[in-house]
Structure formats: C-alpha cells, structure tokens
Short mmCIF file of C-alpha atoms in Angstrom, two decimals:
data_model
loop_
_atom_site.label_atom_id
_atom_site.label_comp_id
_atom_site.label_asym_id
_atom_site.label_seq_id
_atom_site.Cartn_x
_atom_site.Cartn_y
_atom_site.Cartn_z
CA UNK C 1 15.60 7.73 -31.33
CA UNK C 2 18.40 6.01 -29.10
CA UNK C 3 19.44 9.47 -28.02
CA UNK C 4 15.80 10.59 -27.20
CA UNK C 5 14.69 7.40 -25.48
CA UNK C 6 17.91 7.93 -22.64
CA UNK C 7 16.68 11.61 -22.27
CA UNK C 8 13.66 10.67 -21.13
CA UNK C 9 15.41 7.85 -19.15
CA UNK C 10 17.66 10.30 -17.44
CA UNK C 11 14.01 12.28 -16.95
CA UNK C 12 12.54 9.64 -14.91
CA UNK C 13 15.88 8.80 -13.12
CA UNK C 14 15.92 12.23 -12.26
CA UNK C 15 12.54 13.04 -10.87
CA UNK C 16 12.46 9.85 -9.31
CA UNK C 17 15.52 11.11 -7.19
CA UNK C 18 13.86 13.91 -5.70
CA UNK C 19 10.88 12.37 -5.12
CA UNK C 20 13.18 10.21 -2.60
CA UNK C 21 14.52 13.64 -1.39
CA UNK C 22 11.17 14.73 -0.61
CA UNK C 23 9.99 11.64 1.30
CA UNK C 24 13.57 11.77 2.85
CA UNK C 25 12.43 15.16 4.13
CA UNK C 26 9.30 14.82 4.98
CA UNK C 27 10.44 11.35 7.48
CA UNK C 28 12.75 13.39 9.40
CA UNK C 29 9.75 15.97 10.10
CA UNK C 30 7.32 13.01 11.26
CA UNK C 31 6.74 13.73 15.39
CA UNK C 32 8.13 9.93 15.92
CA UNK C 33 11.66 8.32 16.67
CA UNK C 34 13.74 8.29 13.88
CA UNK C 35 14.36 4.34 13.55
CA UNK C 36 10.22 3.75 13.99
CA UNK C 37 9.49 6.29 11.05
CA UNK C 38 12.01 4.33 8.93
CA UNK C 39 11.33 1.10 9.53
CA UNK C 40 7.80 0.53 11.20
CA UNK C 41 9.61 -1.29 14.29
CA UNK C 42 8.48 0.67 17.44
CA UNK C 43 10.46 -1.60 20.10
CA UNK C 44 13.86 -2.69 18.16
CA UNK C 45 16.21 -4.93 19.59
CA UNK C 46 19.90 -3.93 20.52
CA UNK C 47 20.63 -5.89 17.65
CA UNK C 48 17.83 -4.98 15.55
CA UNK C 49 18.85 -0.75 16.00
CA UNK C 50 22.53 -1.57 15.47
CA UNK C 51 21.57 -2.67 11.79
CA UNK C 52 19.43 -0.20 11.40
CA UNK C 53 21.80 2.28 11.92
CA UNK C 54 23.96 0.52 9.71
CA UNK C 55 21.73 0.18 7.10
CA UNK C 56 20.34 4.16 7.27
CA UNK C 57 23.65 5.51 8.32
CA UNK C 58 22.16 6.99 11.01
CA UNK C 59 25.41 7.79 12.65
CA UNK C 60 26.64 9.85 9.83
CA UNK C 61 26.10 12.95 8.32
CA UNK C 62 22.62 13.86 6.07
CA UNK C 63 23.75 13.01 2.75
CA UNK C 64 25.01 9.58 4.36
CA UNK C 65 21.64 9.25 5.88
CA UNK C 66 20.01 10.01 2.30
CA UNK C 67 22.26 7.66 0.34
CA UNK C 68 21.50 4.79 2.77
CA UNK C 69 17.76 5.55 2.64
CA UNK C 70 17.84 5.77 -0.93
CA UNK C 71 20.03 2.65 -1.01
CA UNK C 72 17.41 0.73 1.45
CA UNK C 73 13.61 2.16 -0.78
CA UNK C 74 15.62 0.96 -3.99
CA UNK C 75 16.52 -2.90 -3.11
CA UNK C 76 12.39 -2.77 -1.93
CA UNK C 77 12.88 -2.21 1.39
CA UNK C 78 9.98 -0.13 2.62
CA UNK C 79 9.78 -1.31 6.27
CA UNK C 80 7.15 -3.09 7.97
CA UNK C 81 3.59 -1.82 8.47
CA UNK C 82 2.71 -1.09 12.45
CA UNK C 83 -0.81 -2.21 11.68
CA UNK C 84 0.03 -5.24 10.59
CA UNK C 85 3.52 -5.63 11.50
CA UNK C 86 4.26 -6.96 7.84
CA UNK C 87 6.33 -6.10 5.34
CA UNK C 88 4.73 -2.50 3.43
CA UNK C 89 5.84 -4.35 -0.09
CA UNK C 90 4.26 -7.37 0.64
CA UNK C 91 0.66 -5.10 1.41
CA UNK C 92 1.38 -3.04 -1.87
CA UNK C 93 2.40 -5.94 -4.08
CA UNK C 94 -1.59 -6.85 -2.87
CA UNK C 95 -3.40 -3.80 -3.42
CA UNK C 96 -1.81 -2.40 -6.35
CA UNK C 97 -3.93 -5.08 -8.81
CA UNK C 98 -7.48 -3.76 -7.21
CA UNK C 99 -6.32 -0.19 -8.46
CA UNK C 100 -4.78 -1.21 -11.63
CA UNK C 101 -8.18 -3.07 -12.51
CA UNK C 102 -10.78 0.13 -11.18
CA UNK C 103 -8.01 2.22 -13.18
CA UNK C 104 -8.20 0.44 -16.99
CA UNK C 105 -12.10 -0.38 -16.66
CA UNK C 106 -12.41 3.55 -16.22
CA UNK C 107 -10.35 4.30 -18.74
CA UNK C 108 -12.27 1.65 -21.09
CA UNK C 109 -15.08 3.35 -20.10
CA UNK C 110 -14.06 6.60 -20.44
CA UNK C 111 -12.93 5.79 -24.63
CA UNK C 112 -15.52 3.76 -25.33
CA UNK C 113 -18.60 6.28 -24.64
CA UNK C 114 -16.17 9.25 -25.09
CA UNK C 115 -14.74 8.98 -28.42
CA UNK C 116 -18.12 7.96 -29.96
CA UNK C 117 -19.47 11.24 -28.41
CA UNK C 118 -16.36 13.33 -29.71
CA UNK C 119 -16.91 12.15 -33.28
CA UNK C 120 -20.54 13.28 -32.89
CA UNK C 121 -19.87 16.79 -31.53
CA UNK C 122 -17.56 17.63 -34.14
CA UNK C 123 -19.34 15.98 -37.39
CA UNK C 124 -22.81 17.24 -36.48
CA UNK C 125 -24.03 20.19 -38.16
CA UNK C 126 -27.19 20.65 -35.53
CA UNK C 127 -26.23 23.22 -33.00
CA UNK C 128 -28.54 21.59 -30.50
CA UNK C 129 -26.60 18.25 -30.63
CA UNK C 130 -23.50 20.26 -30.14
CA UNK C 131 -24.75 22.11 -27.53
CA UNK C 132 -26.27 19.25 -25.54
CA UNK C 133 -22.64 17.18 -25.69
CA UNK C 134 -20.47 20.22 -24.60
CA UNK C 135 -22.94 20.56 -21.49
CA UNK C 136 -23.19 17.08 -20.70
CA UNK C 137 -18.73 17.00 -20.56
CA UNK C 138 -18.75 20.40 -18.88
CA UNK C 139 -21.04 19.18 -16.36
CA UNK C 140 -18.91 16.11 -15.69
CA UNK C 141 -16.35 17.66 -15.21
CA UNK C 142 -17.57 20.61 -12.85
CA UNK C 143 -19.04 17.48 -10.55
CA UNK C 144 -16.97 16.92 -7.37
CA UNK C 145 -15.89 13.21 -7.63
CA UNK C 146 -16.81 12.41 -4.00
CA UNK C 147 -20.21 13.94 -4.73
CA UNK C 148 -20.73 12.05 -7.63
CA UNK C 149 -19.73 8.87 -5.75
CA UNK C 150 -22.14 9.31 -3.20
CA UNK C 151 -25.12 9.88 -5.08
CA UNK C 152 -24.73 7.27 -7.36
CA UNK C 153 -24.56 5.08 -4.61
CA UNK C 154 -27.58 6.31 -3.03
CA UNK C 155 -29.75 6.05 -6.07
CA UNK C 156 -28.19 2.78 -7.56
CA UNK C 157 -27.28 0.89 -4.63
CA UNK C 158 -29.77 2.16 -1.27
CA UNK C 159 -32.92 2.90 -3.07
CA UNK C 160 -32.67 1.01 -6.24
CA UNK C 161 -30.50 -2.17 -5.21
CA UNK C 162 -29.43 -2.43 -8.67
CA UNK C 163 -25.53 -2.80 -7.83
CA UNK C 164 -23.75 -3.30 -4.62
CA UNK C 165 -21.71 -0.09 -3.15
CA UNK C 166 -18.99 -1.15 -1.25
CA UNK C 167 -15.87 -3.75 -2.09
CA UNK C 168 -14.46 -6.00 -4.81
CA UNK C 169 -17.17 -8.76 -5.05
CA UNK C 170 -18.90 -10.81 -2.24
CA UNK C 171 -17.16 -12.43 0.31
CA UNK C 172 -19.53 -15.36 -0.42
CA UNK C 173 -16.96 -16.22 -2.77
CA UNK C 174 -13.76 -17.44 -2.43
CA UNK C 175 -11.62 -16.87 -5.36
CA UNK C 176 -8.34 -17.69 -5.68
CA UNK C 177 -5.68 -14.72 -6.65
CA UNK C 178 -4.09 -15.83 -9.91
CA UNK C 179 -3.39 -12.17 -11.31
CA UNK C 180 -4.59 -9.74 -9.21
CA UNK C 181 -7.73 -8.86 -11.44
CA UNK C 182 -10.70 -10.03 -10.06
CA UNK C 183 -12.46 -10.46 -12.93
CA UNK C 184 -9.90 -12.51 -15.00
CA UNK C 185 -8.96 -14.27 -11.73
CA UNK C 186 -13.08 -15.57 -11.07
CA UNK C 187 -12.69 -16.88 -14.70
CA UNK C 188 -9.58 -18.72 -14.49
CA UNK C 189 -10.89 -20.26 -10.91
CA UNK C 190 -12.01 -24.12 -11.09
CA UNK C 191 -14.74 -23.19 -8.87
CA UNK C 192 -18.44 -24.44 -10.03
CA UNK C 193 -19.43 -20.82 -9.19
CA UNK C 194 -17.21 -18.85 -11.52
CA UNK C 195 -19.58 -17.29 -13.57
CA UNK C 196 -21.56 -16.17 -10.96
CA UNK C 197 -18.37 -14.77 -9.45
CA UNK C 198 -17.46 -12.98 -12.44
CA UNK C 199 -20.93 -11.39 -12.36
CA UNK C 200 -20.52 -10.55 -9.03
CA UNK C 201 -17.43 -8.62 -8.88
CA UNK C 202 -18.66 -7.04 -12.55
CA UNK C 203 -21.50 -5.74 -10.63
CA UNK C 204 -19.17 -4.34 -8.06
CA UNK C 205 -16.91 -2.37 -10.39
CA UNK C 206 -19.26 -0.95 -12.16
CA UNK C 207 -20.03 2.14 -9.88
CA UNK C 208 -16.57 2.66 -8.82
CA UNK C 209 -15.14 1.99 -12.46
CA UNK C 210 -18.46 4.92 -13.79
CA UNK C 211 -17.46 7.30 -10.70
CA UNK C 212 -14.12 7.40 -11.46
CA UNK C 213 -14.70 7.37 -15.10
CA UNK C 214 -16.54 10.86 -15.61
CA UNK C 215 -13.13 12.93 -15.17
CA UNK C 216 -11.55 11.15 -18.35
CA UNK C 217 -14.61 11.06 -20.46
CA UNK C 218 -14.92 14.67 -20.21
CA UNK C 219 -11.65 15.62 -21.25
CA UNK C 220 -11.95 12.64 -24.01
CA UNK C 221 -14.95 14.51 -25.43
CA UNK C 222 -13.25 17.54 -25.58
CA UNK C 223 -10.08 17.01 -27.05
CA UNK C 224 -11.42 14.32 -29.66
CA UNK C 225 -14.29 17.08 -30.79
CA UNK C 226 -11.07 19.26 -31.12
CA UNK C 227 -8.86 17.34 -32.66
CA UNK C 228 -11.95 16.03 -35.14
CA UNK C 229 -12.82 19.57 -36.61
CA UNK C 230 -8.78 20.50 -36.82
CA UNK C 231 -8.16 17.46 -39.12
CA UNK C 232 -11.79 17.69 -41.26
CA UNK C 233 -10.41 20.60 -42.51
CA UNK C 234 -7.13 19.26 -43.89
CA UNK C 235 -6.20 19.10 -46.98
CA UNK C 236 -6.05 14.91 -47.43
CA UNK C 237 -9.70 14.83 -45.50
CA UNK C 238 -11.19 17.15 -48.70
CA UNK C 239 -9.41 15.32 -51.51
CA UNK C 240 -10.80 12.09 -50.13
CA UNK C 241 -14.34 13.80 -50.13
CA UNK C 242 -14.03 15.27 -53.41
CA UNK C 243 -12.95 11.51 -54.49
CA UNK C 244 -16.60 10.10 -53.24
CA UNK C 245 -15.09 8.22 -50.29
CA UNK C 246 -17.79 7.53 -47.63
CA UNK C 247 -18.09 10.01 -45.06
CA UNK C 248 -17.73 7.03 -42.35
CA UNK C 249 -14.87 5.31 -43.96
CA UNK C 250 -12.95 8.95 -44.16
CA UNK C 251 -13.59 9.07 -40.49
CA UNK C 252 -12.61 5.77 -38.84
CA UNK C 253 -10.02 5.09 -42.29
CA UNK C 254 -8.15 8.74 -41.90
CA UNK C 255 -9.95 11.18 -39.85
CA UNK C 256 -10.28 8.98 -36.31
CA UNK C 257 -6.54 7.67 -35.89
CA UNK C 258 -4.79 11.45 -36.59
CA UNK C 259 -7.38 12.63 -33.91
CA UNK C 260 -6.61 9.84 -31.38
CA UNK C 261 -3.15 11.39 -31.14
CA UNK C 262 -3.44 14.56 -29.54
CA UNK C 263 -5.77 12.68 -26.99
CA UNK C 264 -2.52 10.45 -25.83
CA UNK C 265 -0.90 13.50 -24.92
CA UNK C 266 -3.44 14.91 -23.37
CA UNK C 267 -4.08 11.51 -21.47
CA UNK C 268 -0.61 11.61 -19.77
CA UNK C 269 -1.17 15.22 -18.45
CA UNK C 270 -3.95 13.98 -16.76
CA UNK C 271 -2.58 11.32 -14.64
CA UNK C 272 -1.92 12.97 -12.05
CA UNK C 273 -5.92 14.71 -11.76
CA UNK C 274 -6.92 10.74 -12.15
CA UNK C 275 -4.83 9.16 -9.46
CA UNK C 276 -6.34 11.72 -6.76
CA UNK C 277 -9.69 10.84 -8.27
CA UNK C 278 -9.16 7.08 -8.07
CA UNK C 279 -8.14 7.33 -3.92
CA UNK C 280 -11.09 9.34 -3.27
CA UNK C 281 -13.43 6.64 -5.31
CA UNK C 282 -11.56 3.73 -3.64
CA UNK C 283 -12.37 5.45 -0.49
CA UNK C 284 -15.98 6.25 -1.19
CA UNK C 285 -16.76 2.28 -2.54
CA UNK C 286 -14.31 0.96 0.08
CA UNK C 287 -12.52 -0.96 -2.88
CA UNK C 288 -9.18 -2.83 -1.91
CA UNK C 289 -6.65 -0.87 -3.55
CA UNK C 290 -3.96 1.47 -3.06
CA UNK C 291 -5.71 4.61 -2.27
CA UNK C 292 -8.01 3.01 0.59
CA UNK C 293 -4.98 1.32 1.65
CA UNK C 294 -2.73 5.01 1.99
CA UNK C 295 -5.42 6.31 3.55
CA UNK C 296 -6.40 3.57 6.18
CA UNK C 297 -2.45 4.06 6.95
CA UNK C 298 -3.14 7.97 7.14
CA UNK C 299 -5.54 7.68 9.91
CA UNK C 300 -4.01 5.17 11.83
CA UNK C 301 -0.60 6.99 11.49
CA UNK C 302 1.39 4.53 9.95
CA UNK C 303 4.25 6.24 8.67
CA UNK C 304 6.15 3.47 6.86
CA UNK C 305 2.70 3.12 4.69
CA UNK C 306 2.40 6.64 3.89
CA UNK C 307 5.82 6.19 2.42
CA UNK C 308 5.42 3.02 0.47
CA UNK C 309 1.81 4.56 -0.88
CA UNK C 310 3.30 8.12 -1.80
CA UNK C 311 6.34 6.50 -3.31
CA UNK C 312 4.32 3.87 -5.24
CA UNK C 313 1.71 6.16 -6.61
CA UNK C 314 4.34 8.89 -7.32
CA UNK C 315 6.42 6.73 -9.05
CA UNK C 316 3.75 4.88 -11.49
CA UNK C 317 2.50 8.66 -12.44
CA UNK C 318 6.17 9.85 -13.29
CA UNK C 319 6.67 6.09 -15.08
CA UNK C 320 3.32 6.25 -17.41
CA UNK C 321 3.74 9.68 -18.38
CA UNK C 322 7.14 9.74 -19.55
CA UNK C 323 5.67 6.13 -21.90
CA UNK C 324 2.83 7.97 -22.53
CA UNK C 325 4.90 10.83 -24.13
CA UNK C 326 7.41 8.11 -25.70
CA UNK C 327 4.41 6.66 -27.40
CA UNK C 328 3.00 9.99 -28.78
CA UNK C 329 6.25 10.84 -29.98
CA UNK C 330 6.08 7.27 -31.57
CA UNK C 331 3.40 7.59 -33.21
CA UNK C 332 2.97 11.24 -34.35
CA UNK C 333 4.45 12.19 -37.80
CA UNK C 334 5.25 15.41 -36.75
CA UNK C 335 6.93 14.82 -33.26
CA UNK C 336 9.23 12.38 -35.11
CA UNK C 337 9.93 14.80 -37.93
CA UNK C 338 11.21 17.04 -34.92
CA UNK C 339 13.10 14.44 -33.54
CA UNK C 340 15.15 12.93 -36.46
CA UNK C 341 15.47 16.64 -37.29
CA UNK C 342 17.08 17.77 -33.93
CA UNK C 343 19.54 14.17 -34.11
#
C-alpha cells in the first residue's frame, strides 16, 4: 500500500509540474510587460524590479526563469491583484470557502435524491417507472447549466419570489467569518439574528446549490441503477434471498454499499465537468466564490488572478481525484486484491 500511495504521490507531483509549465507558458504569451504579468505591479520601483528580477530570474535563461517562477507560485506567492492591488492569495484564501460550500451542498443534493432514485430504477419491475427515471436523468443532463440557471431564477425568484437569485445571504446581515461557510458561520455568530441569518443564506444556496446539482444527480442515477442490477444478480445477493432476508435489509445491509463503489470512481472522473459547471452557476447567481472571482479578473484583465484562479482550481481537481481514486482503491475488494497482488 506504501508503494502505491507514493505512485500516486509522484502522480500529483508530476501533473502539478506541468500545470506550472503551462501557466509558465501561457504568462510569457500575455500582450503585457513581463514583470506586470508576474507580479500585478504595473509601475515598480528601481528597487522593486531589481528583486523581481531576482526573484524570477529574469536575467537568465528559460529554465532559470521557470525554476524561479515555480520557486515564487510554490512559497504562495501569486502576486498582487491590479484591481485591488492586494495580495491574489489573500482574495483566494476568501473566496475559496463560498465555492467549497455551493460545491458539498450540491453534491449532498445530488446523493441524497440520486441514490434513492437509483435504487428505484434498478429494483422496480414496472417498465413505466423505469422509463420515467432514465428520462428524467437524461434530461438533466442534456440541459445546458446556464440555461437551467436562468430559468429557475426566473420562475423561482422574478415571478414567484420564493428564493432570492443573486449572492450569499443579505447584506442586512452582518456575520462574522469564523469558517468560511456561511451557514455554519451564521450559527456560530452571537448575533440575536442568527437564525434568521441561517435562513437567509439557506434560502440563497438553494438555487445555486439545485442548478449546479442536476449534472451529478444524473450521472448518480445512472451509475447507481447500474451498479444495483450488476450486484442483484450475484451470487451472495440470491443466497441471502433464498435465506428469507428482507428485500430492504439485502439492499441497504449488502446490495447498497458494493454499489456505492463504482459511483466513487465515477465521481472523481467527473470533477473536472463539475468545476466548469460550478463557475458558470457562480456566475449566473453572482455567488462569492472562485469562479465569479476568475472571471471578474477575466474581464477586467487581471493577469495575476487568472493565474492564481487557474492554478487553484487546477490544482484542487488534480488533488481530489487522485484521493478520490486512493479511496476507491481503499475500499474496493477487488482493487486491493490487484494491488497486494502486483506488491
């Protein structure tokens, strides 16, 4: 296991080093001066470009200038925003909670109603019911996302007022950042109007977090339907049956968690569909994360934020994948089988 866990350490390590090359690439090619696309700072002081130099190796040859850009993104050092004219960490270190929370309420939403619906598909026996589920996922997932977005705000939020379209919760509210996660941080605040807080900024996910949600629940429905009828038919799901064990405790007992592992995998191969999704949404809702903040810094052609965003998101889609397929391996029977048998 040792051996297998620094493969895929020496995986990530690896694609994280050409991901560098290709930002490293792409800086040089941006139609500004060399030391403002690296650092943000459009009027440096003599002092201020001497250490840059020194920093990028800007007076040496390409791979000099790599290893002291790669040296400089490494120890955090993503320059300073010209918007703002502060550091492009600082900004990310703030946005990246909005996304993470939109991100996991999806998800939550996309097992919770998904699975359910998955177990159905497979286990019914009416054709209709079948039928009906299948269209419903492919449906979903034929739906443009920025489509979807739109009309739901429309219908929800214009003519229905039912939920608010736009932000993270009211600005009514002040609400003290604790972790990042508005709707743990409105709990943990000592502020008389906490619940109605938390009820705020519920209401304000919940369009996003359904939005974003539909690309996930599809393929959830589809691969647990799958993954259902493949392990019905084996042969420890019919000796339980011919024992007299209850259809539902087969299911959720031995059925369910054998089918929940296929969907891991299948989970990590779609992070990178789901990240695209999630700036679009965060775009459409105007929601304070990551992928309104990368593109706010596309339009107004702030090239040390298109750096820090691409690197960022980049890097937490290589990171979870390479877990996510550490954790399958964990936890299927076979992959470990494989494994032990290849050490």
């Amino acid at each position: 296991m040792a051996a297998y866990l620094l493969r895929r350490l020496n995986l990530f390590v690896a694609t994280s080093l050409i991901l560098i090359c290709v930002l490293f690439y792409a800086t040089s090619l941006f139609p500004v001066d060399r030391i403002y696309a690296l650092t943000g700072i459009q009027a440096p002081s003599d002092a201020q470009e001497a250490q840059i130099i020194a920093d990028y190796h800007l007076d040496g040859g390409s791979f000099s200038q790599f290893i002291g850009y790669l040296g400089q993104r490494l120890s955090g050092d993503l320059g300073i925003s010209v918007t703002s004219q502060r550091p492009v960490a600082e900004e990310l270190l703030a946005v990246l909670p909005a996304s993470f929370e939109l991100a996991t309420v999806s998800g939550l939403f996309a097992i919770i109603f998904g699975v359910p619906l998955g177990v159905l598909a497979s286990l019914s026996k009416q054709k209709l019911t079948q039928n009906a589920i299948m269209a419903v996922t492919l449906t979903g997932y034929s739906i443009p996302v920025f489509w979807l977005g739109l009309s739901l705000s429309l219908w929800f939020g214009v003519r229905l007022g039912w939920l608010p379209i736009s932000g993270q919760i009211n600005l009514l509210y002040e609400i003290k950042p604790v972790t990042g996660f508005m709707l743990i941080d409105t709990l943990l605040s000592d502020s008389q109007y906490r619940l109605s807080a938390f009820k705020d900024a519920a209401l304000h996910i919940i369009l996003p977090a359904l939005t974003l949600s539909v690309l996930p629940f599809t393929v959830v429905v589809r691969i647990t339907r799958s993954a259902m009828m493949n392990v019905m038919n084996q042969t420890y799901i019919r000796a339980a049956e011919a024992r007299g064990l209850p259809t539902g405790k087969i299911v959720l007992r031995h059925a369910l968690p054998n089918a929940l592992i296929p969907l891991l995998k299948h989970l990590g191969l779609m992070l990178g569909p789901f990240a695209s999704y999630a700036i679009v949404v965060e775009v459409i809702f105007s929601w304070p994360g990551v992928g309104s903040w990368l593109v706010s810094g596309i339009y107004q052609r702030d090239y040390t934020v298109i750096q820090g965003g691409t690197l960022a998101v980049a890097l937490l889609i290589i990171f979870l994948s390479i877990l996510i397929e550490v954790l399958h391996t964990a936890t299927n029977p076979l992959s470990r089988k494989e494994l032990y048998a290849s050490n």
